[in-house]
Short mmCIF file of C-alpha atoms in Angstrom, two decimals:
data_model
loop_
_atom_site.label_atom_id
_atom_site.label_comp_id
_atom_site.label_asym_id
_atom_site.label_seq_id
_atom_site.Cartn_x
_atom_site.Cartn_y
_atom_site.Cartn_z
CA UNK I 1 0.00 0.00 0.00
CA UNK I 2 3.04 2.38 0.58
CA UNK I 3 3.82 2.92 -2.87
CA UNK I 4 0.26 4.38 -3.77
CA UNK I 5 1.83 7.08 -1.93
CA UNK I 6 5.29 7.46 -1.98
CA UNK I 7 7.18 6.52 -5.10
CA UNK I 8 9.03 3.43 -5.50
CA UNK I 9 12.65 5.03 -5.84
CA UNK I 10 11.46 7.27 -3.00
CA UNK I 11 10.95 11.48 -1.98
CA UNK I 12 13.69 13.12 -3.98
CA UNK I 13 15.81 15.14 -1.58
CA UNK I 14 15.64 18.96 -2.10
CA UNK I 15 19.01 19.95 -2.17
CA UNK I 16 19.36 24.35 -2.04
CA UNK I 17 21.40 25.80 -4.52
CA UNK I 18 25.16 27.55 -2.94
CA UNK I 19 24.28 30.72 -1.36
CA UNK I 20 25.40 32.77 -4.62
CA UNK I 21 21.60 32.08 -5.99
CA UNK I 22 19.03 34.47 -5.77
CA UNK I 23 17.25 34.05 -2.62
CA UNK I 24 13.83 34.53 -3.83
CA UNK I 25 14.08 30.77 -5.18
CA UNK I 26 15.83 29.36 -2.60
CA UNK I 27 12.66 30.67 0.03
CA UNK I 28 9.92 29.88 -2.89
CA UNK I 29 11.15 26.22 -2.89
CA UNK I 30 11.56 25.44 0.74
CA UNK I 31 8.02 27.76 1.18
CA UNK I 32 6.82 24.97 -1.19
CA UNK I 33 7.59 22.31 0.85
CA UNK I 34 6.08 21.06 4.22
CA UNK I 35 7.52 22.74 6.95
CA UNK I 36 9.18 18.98 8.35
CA UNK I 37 10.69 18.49 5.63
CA UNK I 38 12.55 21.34 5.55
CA UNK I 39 16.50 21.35 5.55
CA UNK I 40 17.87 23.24 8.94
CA UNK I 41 19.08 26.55 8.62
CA UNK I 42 22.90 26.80 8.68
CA UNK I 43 23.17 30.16 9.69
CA UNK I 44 25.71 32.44 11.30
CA UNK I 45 22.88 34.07 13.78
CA UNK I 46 21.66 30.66 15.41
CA UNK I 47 17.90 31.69 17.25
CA UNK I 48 19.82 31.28 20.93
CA UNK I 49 21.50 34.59 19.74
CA UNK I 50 18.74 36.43 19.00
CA UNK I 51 15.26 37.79 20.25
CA UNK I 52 12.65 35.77 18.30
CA UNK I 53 9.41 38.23 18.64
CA UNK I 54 12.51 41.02 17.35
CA UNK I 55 13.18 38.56 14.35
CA UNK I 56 9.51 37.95 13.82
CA UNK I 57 8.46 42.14 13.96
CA UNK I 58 11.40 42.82 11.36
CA UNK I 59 10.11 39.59 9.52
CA UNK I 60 6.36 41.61 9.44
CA UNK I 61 7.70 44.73 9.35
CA UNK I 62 9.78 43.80 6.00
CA UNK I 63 6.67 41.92 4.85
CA UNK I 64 4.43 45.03 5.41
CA UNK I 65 6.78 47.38 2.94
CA UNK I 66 6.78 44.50 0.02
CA UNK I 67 3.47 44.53 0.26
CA UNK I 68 2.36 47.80 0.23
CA UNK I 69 4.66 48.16 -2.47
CA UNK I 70 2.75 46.27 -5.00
CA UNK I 71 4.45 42.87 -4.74
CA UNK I 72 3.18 40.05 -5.09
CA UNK I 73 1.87 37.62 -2.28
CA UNK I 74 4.57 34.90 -2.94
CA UNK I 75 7.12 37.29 -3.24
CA UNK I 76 6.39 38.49 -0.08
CA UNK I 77 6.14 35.60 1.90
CA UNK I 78 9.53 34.05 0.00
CA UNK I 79 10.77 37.22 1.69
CA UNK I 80 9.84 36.95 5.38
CA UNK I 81 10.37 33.53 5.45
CA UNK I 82 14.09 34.41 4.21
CA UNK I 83 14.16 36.81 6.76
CA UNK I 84 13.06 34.38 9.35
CA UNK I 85 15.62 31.58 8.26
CA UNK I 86 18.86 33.26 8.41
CA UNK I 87 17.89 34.06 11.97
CA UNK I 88 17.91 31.05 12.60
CA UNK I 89 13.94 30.50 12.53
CA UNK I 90 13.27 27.04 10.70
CA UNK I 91 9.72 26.43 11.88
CA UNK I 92 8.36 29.07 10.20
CA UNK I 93 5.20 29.98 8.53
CA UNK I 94 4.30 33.40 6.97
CA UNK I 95 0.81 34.16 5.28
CA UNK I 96 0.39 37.37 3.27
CA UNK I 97 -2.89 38.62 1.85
CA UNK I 98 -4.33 41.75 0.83
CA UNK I 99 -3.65 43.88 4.07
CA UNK I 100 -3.44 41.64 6.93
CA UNK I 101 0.45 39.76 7.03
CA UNK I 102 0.72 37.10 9.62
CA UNK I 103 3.96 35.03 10.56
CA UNK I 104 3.81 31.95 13.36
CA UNK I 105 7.32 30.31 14.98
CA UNK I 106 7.05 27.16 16.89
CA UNK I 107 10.53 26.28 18.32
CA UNK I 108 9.54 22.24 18.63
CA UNK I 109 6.57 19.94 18.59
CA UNK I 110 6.51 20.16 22.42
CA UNK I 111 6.11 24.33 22.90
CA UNK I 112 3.19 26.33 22.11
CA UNK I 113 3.96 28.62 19.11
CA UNK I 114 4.74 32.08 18.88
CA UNK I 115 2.80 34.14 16.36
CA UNK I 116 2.33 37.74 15.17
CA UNK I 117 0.52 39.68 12.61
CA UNK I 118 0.51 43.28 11.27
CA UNK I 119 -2.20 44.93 9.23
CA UNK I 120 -1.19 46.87 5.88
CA UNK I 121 -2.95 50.26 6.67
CA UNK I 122 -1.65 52.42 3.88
CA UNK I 123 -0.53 51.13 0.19
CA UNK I 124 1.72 53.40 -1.81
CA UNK I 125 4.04 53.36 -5.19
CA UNK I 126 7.40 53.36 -4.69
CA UNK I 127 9.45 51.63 -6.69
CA UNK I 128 12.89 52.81 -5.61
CA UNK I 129 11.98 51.74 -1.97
CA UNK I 130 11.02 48.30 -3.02
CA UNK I 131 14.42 47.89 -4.40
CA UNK I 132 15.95 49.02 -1.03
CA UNK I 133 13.81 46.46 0.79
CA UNK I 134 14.56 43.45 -1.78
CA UNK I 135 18.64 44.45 -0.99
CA UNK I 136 18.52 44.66 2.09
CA UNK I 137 16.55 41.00 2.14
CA UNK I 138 19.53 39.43 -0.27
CA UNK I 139 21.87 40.74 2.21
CA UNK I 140 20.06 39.35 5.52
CA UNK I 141 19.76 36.21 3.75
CA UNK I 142 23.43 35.90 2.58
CA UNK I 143 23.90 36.52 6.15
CA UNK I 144 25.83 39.54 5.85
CA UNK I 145 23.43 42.29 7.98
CA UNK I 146 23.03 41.24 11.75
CA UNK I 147 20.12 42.06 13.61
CA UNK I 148 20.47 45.51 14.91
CA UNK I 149 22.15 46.73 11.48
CA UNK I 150 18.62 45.12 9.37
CA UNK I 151 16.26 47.61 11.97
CA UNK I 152 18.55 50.34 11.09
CA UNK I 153 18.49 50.00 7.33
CA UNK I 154 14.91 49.24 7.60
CA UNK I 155 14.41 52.62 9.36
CA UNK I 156 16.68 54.45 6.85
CA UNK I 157 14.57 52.88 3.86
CA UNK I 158 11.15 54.48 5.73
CA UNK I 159 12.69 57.49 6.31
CA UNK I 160 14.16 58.18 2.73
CA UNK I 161 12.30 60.39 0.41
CA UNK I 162 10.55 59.73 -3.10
CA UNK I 163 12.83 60.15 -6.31
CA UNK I 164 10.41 62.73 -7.69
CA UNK I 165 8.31 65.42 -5.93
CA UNK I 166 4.49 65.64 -6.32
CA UNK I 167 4.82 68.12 -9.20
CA UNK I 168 7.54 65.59 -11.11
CA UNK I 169 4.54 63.75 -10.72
CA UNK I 170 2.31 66.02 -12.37
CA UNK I 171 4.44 66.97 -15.43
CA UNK I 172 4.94 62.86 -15.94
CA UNK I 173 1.30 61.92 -15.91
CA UNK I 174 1.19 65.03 -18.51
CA UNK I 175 3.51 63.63 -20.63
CA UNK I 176 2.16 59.89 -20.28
CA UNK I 177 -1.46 61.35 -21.33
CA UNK I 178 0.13 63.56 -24.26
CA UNK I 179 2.70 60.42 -25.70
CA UNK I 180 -0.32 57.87 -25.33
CA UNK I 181 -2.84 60.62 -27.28
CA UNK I 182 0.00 60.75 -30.39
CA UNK I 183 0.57 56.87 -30.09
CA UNK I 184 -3.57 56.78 -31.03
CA UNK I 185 -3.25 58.88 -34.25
CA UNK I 186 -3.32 62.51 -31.94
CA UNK I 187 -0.96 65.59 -33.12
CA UNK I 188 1.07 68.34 -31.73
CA UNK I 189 -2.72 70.32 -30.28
CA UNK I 190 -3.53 66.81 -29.29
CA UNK I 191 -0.68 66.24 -27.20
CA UNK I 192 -1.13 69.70 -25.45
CA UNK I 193 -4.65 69.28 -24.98
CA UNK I 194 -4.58 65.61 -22.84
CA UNK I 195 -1.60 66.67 -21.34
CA UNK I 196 -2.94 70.18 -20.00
CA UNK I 197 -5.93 68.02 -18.84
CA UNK I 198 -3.97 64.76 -17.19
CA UNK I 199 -2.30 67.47 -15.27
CA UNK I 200 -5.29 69.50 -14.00
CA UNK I 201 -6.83 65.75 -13.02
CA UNK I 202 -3.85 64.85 -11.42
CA UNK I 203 -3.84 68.11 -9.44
CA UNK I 204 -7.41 68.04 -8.35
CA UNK I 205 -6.78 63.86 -7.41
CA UNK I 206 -3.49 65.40 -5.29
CA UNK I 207 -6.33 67.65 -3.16
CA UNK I 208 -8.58 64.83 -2.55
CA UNK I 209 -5.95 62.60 -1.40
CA UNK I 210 -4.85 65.69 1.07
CA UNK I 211 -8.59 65.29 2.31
CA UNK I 212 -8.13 62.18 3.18
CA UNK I 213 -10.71 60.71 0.64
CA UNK I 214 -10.87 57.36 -0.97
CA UNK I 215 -9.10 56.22 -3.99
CA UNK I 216 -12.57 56.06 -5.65
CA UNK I 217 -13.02 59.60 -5.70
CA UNK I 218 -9.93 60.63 -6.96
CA UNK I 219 -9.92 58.41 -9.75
CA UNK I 220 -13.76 59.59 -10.71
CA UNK I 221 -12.60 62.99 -10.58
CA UNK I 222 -9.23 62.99 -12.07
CA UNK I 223 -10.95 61.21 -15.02
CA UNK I 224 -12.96 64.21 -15.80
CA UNK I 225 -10.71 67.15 -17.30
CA UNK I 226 -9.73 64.43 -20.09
CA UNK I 227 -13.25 63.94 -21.05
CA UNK I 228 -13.66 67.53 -20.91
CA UNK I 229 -11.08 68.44 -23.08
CA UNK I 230 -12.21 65.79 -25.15
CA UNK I 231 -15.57 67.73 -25.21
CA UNK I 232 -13.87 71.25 -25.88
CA UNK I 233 -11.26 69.80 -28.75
CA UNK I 234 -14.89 68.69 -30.52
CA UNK I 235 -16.82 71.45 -29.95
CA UNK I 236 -14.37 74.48 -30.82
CA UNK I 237 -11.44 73.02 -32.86
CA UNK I 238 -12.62 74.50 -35.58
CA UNK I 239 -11.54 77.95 -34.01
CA UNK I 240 -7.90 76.61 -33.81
CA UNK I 241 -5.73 77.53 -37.56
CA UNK I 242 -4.78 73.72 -38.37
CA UNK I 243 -6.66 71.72 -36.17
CA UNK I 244 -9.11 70.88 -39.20
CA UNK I 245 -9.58 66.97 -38.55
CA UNK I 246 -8.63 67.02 -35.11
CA UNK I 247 -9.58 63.70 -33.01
CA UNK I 248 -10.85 64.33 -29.82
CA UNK I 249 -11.07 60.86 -29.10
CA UNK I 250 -7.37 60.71 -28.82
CA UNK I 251 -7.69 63.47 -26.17
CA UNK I 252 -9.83 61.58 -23.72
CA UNK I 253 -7.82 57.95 -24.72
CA UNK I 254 -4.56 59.93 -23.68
CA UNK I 255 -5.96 60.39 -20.08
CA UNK I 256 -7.89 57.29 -19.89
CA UNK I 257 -4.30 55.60 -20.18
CA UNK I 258 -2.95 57.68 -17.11
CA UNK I 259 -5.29 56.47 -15.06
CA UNK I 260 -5.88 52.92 -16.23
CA UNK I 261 -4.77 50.11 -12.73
CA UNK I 262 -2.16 48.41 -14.84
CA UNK I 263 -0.08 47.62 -11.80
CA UNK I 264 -2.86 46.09 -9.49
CA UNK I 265 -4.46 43.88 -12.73
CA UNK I 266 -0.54 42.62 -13.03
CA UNK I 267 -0.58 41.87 -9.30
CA UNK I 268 -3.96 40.25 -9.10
CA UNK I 269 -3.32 38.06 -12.19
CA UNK I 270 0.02 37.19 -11.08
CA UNK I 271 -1.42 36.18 -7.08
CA UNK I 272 -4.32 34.35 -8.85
CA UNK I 273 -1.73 32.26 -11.37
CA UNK I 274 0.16 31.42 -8.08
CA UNK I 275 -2.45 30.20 -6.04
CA UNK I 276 -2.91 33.14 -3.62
CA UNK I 277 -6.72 33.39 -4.45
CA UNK I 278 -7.95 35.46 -2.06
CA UNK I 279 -5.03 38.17 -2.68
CA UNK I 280 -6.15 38.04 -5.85
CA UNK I 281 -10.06 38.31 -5.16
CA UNK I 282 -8.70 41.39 -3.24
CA UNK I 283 -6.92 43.21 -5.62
CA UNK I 284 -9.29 42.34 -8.50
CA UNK I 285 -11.82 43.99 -6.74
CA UNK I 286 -9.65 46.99 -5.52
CA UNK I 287 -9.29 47.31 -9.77
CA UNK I 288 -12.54 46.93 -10.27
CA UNK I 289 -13.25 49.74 -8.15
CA UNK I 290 -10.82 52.17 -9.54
CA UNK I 291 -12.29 51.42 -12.98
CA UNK I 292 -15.90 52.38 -12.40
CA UNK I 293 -14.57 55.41 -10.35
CA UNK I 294 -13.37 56.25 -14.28
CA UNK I 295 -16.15 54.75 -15.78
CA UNK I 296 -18.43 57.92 -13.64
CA UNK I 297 -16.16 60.55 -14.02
CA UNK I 298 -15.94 60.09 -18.00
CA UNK I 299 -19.45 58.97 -18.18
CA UNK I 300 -20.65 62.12 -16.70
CA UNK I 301 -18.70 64.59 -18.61
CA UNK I 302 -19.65 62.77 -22.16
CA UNK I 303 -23.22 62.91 -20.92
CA UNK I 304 -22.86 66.53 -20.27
CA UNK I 305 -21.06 66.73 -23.32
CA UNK I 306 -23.22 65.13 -25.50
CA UNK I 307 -26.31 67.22 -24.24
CA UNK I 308 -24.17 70.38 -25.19
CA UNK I 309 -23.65 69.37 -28.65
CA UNK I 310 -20.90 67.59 -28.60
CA UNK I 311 -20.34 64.77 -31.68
CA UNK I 312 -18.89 62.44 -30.00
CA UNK I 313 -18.84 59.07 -32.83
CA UNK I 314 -18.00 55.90 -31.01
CA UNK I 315 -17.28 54.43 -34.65
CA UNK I 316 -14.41 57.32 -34.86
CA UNK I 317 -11.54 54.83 -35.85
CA UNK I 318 -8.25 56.18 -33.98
CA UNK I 319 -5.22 56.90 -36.84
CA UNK I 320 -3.17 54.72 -35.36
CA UNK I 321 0.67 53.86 -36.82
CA UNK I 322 0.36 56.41 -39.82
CA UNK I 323 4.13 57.26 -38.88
CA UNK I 324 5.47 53.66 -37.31
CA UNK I 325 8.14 55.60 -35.55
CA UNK I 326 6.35 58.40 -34.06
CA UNK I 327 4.29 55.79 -32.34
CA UNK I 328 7.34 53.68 -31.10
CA UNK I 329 8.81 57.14 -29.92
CA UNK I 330 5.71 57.89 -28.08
CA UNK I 331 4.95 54.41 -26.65
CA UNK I 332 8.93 55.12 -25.00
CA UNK I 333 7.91 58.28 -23.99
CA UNK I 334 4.80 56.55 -22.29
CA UNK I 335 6.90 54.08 -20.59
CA UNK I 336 9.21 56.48 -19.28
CA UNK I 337 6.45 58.80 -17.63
CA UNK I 338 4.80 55.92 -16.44
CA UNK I 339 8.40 54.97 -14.59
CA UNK I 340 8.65 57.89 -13.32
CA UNK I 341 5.10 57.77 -11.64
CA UNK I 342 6.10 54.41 -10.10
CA UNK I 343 8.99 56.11 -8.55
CA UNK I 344 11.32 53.68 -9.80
CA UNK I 345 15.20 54.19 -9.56
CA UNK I 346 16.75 56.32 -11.91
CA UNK I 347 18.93 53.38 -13.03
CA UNK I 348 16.20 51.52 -14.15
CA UNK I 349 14.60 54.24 -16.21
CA UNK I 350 16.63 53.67 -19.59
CA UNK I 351 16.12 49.60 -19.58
CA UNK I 352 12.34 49.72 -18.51
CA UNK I 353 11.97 52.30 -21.50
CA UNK I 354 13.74 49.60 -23.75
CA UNK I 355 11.12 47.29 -22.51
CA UNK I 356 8.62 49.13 -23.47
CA UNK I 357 9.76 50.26 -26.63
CA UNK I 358 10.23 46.32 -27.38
CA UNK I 359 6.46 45.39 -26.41
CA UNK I 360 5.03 47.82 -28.85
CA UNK I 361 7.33 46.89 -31.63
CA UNK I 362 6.46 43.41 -31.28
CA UNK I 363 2.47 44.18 -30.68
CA UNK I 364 3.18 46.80 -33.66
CA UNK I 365 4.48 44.16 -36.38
CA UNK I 366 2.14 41.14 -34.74
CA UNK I 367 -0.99 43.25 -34.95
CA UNK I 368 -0.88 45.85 -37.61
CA UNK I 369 1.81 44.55 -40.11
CA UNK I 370 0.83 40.65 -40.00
CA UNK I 371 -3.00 40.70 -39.23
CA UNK I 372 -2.86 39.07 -36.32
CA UNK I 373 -5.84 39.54 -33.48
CA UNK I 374 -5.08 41.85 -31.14
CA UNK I 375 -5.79 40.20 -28.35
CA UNK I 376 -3.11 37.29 -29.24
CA UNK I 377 -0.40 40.02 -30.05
CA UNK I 378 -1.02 42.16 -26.83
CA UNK I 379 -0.10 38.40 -24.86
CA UNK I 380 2.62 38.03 -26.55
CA UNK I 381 3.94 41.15 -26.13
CA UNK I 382 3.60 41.50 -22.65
CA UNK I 383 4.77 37.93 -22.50
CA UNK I 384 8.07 39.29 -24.17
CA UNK I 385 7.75 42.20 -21.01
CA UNK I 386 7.61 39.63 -19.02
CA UNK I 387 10.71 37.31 -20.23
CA UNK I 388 12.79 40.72 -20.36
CA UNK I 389 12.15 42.22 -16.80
CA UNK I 390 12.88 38.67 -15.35
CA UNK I 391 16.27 38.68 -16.54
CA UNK I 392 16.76 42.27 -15.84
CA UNK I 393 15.50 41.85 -12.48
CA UNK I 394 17.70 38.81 -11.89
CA UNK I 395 20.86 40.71 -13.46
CA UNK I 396 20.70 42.99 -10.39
CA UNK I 397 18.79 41.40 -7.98
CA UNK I 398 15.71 43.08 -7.46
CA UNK I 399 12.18 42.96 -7.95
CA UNK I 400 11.05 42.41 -11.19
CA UNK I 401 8.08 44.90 -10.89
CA UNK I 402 10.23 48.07 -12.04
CA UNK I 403 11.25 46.76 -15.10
CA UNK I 404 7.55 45.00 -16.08
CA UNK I 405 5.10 47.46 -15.12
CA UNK I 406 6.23 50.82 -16.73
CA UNK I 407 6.64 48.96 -20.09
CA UNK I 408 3.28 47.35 -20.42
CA UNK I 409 1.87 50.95 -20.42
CA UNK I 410 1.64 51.40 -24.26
CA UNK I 411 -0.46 48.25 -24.39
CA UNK I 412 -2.89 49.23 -21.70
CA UNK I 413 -6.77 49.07 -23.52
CA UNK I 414 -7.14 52.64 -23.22
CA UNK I 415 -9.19 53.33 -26.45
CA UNK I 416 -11.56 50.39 -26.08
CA UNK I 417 -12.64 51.33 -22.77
CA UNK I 418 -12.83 55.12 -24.00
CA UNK I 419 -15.14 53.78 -26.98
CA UNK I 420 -17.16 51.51 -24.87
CA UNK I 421 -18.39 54.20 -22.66
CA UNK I 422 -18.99 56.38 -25.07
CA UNK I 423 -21.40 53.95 -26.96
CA UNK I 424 -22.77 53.29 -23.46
CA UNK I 425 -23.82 56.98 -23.12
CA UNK I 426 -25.19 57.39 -26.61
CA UNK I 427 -27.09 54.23 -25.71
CA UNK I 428 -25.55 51.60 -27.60
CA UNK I 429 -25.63 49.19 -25.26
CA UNK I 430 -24.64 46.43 -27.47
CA UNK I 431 -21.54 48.24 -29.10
CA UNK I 432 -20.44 49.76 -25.67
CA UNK I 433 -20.83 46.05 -24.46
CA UNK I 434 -18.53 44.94 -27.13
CA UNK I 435 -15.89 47.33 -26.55
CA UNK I 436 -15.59 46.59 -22.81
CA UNK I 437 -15.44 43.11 -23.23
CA UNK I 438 -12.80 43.95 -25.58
CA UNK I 439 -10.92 45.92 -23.16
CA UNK I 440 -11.40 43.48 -20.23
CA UNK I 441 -10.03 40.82 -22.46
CA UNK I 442 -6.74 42.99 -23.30
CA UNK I 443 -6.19 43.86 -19.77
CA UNK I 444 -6.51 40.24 -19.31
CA UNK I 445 -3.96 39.14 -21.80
CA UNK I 446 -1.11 41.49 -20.38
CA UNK I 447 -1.39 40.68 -17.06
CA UNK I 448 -0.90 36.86 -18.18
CA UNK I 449 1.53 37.49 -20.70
CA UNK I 450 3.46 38.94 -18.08
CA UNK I 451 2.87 35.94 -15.57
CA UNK I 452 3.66 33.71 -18.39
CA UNK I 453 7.05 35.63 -19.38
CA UNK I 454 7.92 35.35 -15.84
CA UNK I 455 7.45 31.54 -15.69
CA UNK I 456 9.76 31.37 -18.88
CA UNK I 457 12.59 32.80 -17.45
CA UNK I 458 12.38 30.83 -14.33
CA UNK I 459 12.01 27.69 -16.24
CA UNK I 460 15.46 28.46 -18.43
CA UNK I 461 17.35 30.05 -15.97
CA UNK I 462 19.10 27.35 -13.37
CA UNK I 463 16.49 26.93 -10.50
CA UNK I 464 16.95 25.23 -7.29
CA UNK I 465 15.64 21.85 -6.18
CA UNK I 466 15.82 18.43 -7.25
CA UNK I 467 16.17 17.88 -11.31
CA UNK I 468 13.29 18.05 -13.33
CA UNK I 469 10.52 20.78 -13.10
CA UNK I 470 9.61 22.79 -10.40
CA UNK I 471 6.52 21.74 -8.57
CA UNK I 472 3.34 22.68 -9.12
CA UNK I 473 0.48 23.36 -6.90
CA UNK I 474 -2.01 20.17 -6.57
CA UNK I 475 -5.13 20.05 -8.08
CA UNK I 476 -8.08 20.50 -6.17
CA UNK I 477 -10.64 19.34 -8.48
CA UNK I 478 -11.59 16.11 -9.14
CA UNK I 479 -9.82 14.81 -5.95
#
């Protein structure tokens, strides 16, 4: 009866990689296994050395910053429970979900366990921080920072400032809006005109936030200069000298794509592929949230709009890649504003723009130049995002966030969504219907083009563990 369970030649010994390998592996693998099985920690700072409940706050406190950060659930936990171990710590559990972290530490089978949790209150972007946090983790778990220096780092990270000031801010969402309104067929009055208004939303989101209101809000209200403008561009272009043909459609696209929740669809996707489903329930919701706070704000202002006069035609077809290279300059341009936003490090600026600048050639030549559907060439685009920030991020040993997140930007669905509301307010429910569905299904095919990327690299790259692939989770259907 044994070997319905266990194979004949036996469990296959995990055997961890030297300590040179990147230590979010090492922890993913051992996180992957069950906690008896485990190999012993052969660490430098042996837990007789060191306060456990100190180990276990830095451990949550660590935790807390990944995961405000954006990271994703496995990440994080691969984290603490690196933490953990090169204190010494082997019986160790962590659990991260959407804001509530929890870590447990029972010494042996014969004394009660020891367990903490911390609640993720506040959630901000900050790219460069997150890089600080996954250094100082490599260099805890190469056993290199004791105790006393990880709290102090830890405390310099917190107290460090953003890259970029709120009014860096500002000018980059402007120049996001204005690049993504010429990479949609928009011109030199087009790029002024979403930029001037991604600005003002920006702004007016900047007071909310000061007044301590939710997310929501400012998303519903920082949506609403760009359909606006949009509104203005239509009704009074004709009082510009050259604006004859002007799209103001590409206005309102422009700041749709400043706004859109690439980075929490990534995160969701990526928590859902790994098998943290209720992070993911979490931050699909949080997304869906965000979206019909832009779905109001534009709604109301076409509705105004379109009672004003406005023509508004949601069969307007966007003059997209008239000039090839314009658009490939633009969708850089887009990538770099949108790094900027994410605070990442100014070292990472140049290759996340490459990134970017790669994803639209290849969604460019699979799309428009071979016919191919554009769902199918948006995944493997962002799949090629994907496969490029993984081996950037492993090059320098960070998260791969920075270099993945910036540079999906260009292929964010920001004129189907713009199109489905619109048909939505002129009452074309079955149109609008279409688009949204359209957009939906884009969204969904970068965030799992990413995943996928990210799986690719892994599975080339030298991983650690016993030969063969890396394990799965189980099924749970059927069983």
């Amino acid at each position: 009866m044994g070997s319905a369970f266990t194979p004949p030649e036996g469990v296959p010994m995990v055997v961890l990689p030297p300590e040179g390998a990147l230590w979010q592996d090492r922890m993913r693998t051992m996180l992957r296994m069950p906690s008896t099985e485990r190999p012993a920690p052969a660490v430098r700072h042996p837990a007789t050395t060191v306060s456990v409940p100190r180990v276990l706050d830095l451990t949550l406190r660590i935790g807390e910053l990944l995961l405000a950060g954006g990271e994703g659930a496995e990440d994080v936990e691969a984290a603490m429970f690196g933490v953990a171990f090169a204190y010494g710590l082997a019986r160790v559990e962590p659990t991260a979900t959407f804001t509530l972290l929890g870590i447990s530490y029972q010494p042996a089978l014969t004394e009660p366990p020891v367990t903490m949790s911390r609640t993720v209150r506040r959630r901000g972007t900050d790219y460069t921080r997150l890089a600080a946090v996954f250094h100082l983790v490599d260099g805890i778990t190469a056993h290199e920072v004791s105790l006393e220096d990880a709290y102090r780092r830890l405390a310099d990270i917190r107290r460090n400032r953003h890259p970029y000031g709120s009014w860096a801010l500002t000018g980059a969402a402007g120049l996001l809006a204005g690049a993504a309104s010429i990479l949609v067929g928009g011109n030199l009055i087009i790029f002024v005109a979403a930029a001037v208004a991604a600005m003002l939303g920006d702004r007016l989101a900047w007071l909310l936030a000061g007044r301590g209101l939710p997310e929501f809000y400012q998303f519903a209200v920082a949506a609403m200069p760009a359909a606006a403008m949009g509104v203005v561009v239509d009704r009074y272009a004709h009082w510009i000298p050259g604006a004859t043909g002007v799209q103001s459609s590409a206005v309102i696209t422009g700041g749709l794509f400043a706004l859109l929740p690439g980075r929490a669809l990534v995160a969701a996707v990526q928590d859902g592929l790994t098998g943290f489903y209720i992070t993911a329930s979490a931050r699909l919701l949080e997304v869906v949230y965000l979206v019909v706070g832009i779905v109001i704000g534009v709604t109301l202002i076409l509705y105004a709009g379109v009672g004003l006069g406005a023509d508004l035609n949601p069969d307007q077809a966007l003059r997209a890649y008239d000039h090839p290279w314009v658009q490939l300059v633009a969708a850089m341009v887009l990538t770099l504003a949108f790094a900027v936003l994410l605070q990442c490090e100014r070292g990472v600026l140049v290759l996340a723009t490459l990134n970017g600048g790669v994803a639209w050639t290849v969604y460019g030549v699979l799309h428009q130049q071979a016919g191919g559907n554009q769902v199918a060439s948006t995944a493997a685009a962002a799949g090629l995002v994907g496969l490029f920030g993984q081996l950037m991020a492993r090059y320098r040993y960070v998260s791969v966030l920075p270099y993945v997140t910036a540079a999906i930007g260009p292929l964010l669905p920001g004129s189907a969504t713009y199109f489905g509301l619109l048909a939505v307010t002129q009452h074309h429910l079955s149109q609008g219907l279409t688009q949204l569905t359209k957009a939906a299904a884009l969204a969904m095919a970068i965030a799992i083009g990413v995943n996928l990327g990210n799986e690719i690299a892994r599975l080339v790259l030298k991983t650690p563990g016993p030969p063969g692939p890396r394990r799965a989770a189980k099924r749970t259907r059927g069983f």
